[in-house]
Amino acid sequence: MTHTKPPKGTIAIEEAVLDPAGLSWISASAHLFNPGYHATSSATTPPPSPGSTKHGQLTASLLDIHNSRLTQMDAHGVEYMLLSLTSPGPQGNSDLVKAKDIASKANDWLSEQVKLNPARFGGLASLSMHNATDASEEAVRAVRELGFFGIILNDYQDVPPGSEGADHEGKKYYDTEEFRPFWKTVEELDVPVYMHPRYPPDRDLQPGTKWGDRKQILGAAVQFHLDLSTHIYALCSSGVFDLFPKVKLVIGHLGEGIPFNLWRADHWYNKPVKRATRPSKEDYSYYFTHNISITTSGNFNTAALKFCIDQIGVERCLFSIDYPYDTIAEAQYWWHSVDLPDEQKQLVARQNAIKLFKLPLE
């Protein structure tokens, strides 16, 4: 396919897609995205046909890359998108074999889609995080063979309860010793890891559980950043970035609330009693100014963006949309209204992303 090069515009890097093979697993979480939709007992039953319900429309938008998505990008001035498999992806499957299959099939599919229009699209690789070996092998394949520009992880990995290295809830987090080889591989590949939120597994949504009794705060507004920010604090304080100082993380939604808590987090983390026992050499602000970048995905708040720029530096703030969970039009209308100096606006809109992800753009 031949494509004309678009004029320079924004670069959006947390933009979700769904491969056709993913229709089976995404149906299990359809009721969370759309409370009016009730999945059947069959895990292989796909969601409603595109357009038949709100959930069906969302599914259609996730499946589409080269039609409506690209038309909207052209209409509103989005130059380029980094695409990634929608959450929870492999992290939502507690079966090791199935999680690996979800990741490899999605990566193969997305690689082929990107090849159809590499001037407008790139990819972030999905991984099964059941163990560091499988994660590392697929990361190497995706980056070196398939040409991905980074990795996306949807918070913790579901594993069978009682699995080695899992917590009592059947979850694996990546701040543990088990995942040191994975972070070493990430550093060697020299690509960013995007840490993305996810919904809790079904067992955490039953009556009598924290989220099961409070489903009104599930999702992007509250639960996403509460869960993921815990994981980010754990990674920062674990010593991972001391062992592998060139590891680069990216966090959406203006840093999942962490920049607004950095002063207090450091204030306590730097007290002598903490400094004497903490696993990391540095405090949270250090890692947020050396290893972590944040994006505007789904958080179109000018005052908050300016605060983040002041806290961690303009070179660590990147534009993003969170399509199709938020609209391209809303994100772009907001961005056009943001009153930053021109140099800062260019850095956030596109230049920081090009540098961080080594994108083949000017």
PDB file of C-alpha atoms in Angstrom, residues 5 11 79-80 82 114 118-123 147 149 350 353-355 357-362:
ATOM      1  CA  LYS A   5       3.099  11.353   4.417  1.00  0.00           C
ATOM      2  CA  ILE A  11       1.764  11.461  18.241  1.00  0.00           C
ATOM      3  CA  GLU A  79       0.086  12.238  12.733  1.00  0.00           C
ATOM      4  CA  TYR A  80       0.929   8.850  14.230  1.00  0.00           C
ATOM      5  CA  LEU A  82       1.485   3.596  18.689  1.00  0.00           C
ATOM      6  CA  VAL A 114       1.512  -1.876  11.078  1.00  0.00           C
ATOM      7  CA  PRO A 118       4.097   2.239   8.844  1.00  0.00           C
ATOM      8  CA  ALA A 119       4.031   5.987   8.219  1.00  0.00           C
ATOM      9  CA  ARG A 120       1.042   6.287  10.545  1.00  0.00           C
ATOM     10  CA  PHE A 121       1.239   3.331  12.938  1.00  0.00           C
ATOM     11  CA  GLY A 122       3.681   1.472  15.155  1.00  0.00           C
ATOM     12  CA  GLY A 123       3.207  -1.208  17.806  1.00  0.00           C
ATOM     13  CA  GLY A 147       9.850  -4.371  14.824  1.00  0.00           C
ATOM     14  CA  PHE A 149       8.933   0.053  19.514  1.00  0.00           C
ATOM     15  CA  ARG A 350       5.533  14.697  19.348  1.00  0.00           C
ATOM     16  CA  ALA A 353       7.698  10.417  21.859  1.00  0.00           C
ATOM     17  CA  ILE A 354       9.996  10.291  18.824  1.00  0.00           C
ATOM     18  CA  LYS A 355      13.061  10.389  21.054  1.00  0.00           C
ATOM     19  CA  PHE A 357      10.474   5.288  21.392  1.00  0.00           C
ATOM     20  CA  LYS A 358      13.001   5.917  18.582  1.00  0.00           C
ATOM     21  CA  LEU A 359      10.165   6.404  16.104  1.00  0.00           C
ATOM     22  CA  PRO A 360      11.013   6.684  12.393  1.00  0.00           C
ATOM     23  CA  LEU A 361       9.613  10.205  12.197  1.00  0.00           C
ATOM     24  CA  GLU A 362      11.233  13.612  11.789  1.00  0.00           C
TER      25      GLU A 362
END
